[in-house]
C-alpha positions as semicolon CSV with decimal commas, in nm:
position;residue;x (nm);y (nm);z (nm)
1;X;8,920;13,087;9,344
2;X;8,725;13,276;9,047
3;X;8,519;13,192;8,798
4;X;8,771;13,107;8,543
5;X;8,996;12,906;8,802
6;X;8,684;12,698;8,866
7;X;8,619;12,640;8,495
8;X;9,039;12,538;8,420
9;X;8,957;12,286;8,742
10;X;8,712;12,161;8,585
11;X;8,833;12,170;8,247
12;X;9,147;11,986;8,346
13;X;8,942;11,683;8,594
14;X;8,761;11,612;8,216
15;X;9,109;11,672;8,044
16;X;9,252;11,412;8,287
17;X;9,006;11,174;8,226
18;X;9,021;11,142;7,901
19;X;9,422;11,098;7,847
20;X;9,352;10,833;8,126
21;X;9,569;11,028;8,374
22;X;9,464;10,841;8,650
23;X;9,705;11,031;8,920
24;X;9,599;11,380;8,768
25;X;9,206;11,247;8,862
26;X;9,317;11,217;9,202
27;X;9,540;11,491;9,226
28;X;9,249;11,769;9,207
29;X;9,113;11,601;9,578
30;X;9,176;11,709;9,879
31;X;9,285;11,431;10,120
32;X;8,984;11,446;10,267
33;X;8,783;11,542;9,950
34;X;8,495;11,285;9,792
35;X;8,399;11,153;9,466
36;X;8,015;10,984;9,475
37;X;7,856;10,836;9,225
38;X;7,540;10,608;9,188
39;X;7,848;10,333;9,173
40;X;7,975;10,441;9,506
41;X;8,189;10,653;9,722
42;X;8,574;10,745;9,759
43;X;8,813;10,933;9,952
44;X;9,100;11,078;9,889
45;X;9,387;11,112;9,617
46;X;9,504;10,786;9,609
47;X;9,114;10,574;9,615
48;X;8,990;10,807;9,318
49;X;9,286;10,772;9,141
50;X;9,271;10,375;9,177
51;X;8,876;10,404;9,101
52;X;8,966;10,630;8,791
53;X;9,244;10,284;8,687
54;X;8,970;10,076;8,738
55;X;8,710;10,245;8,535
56;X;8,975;10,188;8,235
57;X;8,978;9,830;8,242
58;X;8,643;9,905;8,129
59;X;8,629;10,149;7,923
60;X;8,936;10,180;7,636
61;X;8,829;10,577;7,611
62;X;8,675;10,843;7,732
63;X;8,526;11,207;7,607
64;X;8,379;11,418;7,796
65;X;8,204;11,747;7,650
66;X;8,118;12,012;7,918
67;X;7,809;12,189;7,840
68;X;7,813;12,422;8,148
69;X;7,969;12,505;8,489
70;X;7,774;12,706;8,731
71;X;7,960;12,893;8,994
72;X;7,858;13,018;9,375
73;X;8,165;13,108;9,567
74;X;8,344;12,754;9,657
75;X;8,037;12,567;9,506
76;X;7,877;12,505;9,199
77;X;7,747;12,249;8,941
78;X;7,889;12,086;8,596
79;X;7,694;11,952;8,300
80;X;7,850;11,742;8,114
81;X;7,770;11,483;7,846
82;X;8,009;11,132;7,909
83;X;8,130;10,902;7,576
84;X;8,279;10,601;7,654
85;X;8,422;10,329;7,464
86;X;8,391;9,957;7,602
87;X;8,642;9,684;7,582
88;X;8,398;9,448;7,586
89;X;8,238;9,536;7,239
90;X;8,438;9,890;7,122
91;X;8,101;10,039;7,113
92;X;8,044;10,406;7,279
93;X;7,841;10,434;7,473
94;X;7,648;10,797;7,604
95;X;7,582;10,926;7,930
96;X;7,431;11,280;8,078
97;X;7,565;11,379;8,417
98;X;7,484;11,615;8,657
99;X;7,770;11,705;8,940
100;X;7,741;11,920;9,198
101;X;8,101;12,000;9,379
102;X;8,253;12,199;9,681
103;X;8,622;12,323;9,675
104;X;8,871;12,432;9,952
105;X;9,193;12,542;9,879
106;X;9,189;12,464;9,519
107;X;9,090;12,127;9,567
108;X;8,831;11,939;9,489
109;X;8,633;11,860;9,887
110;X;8,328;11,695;9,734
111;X;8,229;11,570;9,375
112;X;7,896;11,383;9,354
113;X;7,802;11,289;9,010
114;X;7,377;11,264;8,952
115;X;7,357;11,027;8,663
116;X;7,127;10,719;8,577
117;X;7,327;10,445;8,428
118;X;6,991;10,258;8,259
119;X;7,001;10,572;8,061
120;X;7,353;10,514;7,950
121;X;7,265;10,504;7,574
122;X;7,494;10,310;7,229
């Protein structure tokens, strides 16, 4: 992949998250690819599109603006600033993140997300 099919990738794993296209989230893995987080890990398609389901009976929305992608070859890093809106009082709430990923075959083979969620911010 280049540069700029890294960056759509990317592009289209926040895109997906924010229409709450749960089967699009998973559909960028591998089979064997990995999404970790400091709430976990998952494998596959079908467990980070059910985590991604989850998440939503959470959250009622989601932005995500990307502030940069760094690219080495198959690896590289994302910055990205997180909005979400909870059910639980419709407030958003803000979140800085920090991913670092590996891709094979246009695929997402590991996504792990460096975040601190006391420092999620209203």
């Amino acid at each position: 992949m280049n540069r700029s099919d890294v960056e759509q990738l990317i592009q289209h794993q926040a895109d997906a998250w924010q229409r709450a296209d749960f089967d699009a989230v998973g559909a960028d893995f591998c089979e064997d690819g990995q999404l970790i987080s400091p709430g976990g890990t998952w494998q596959g398609p079908a467990a980070i599109a059910a985590v991604a389901r989850e998440w939503y009976t959470v959250c009622s929305g989601v932005q995500v603006d990307i502030k940069r992608i760094l690219v080495d070859g198959n690896q590289g890093a994302v910055e990205w600033v997180w909005h979400e809106t909870r059910r639980a009082d419709n407030q958003v709430y803000t979140m800085k993140d920090g991913i670092i990923f590996e891709l094979r075959d246009g695929k997402i083979l590991y996504w792990r997300e460096y975040f601190d969620p006391k420092a999620i911010k209203q």
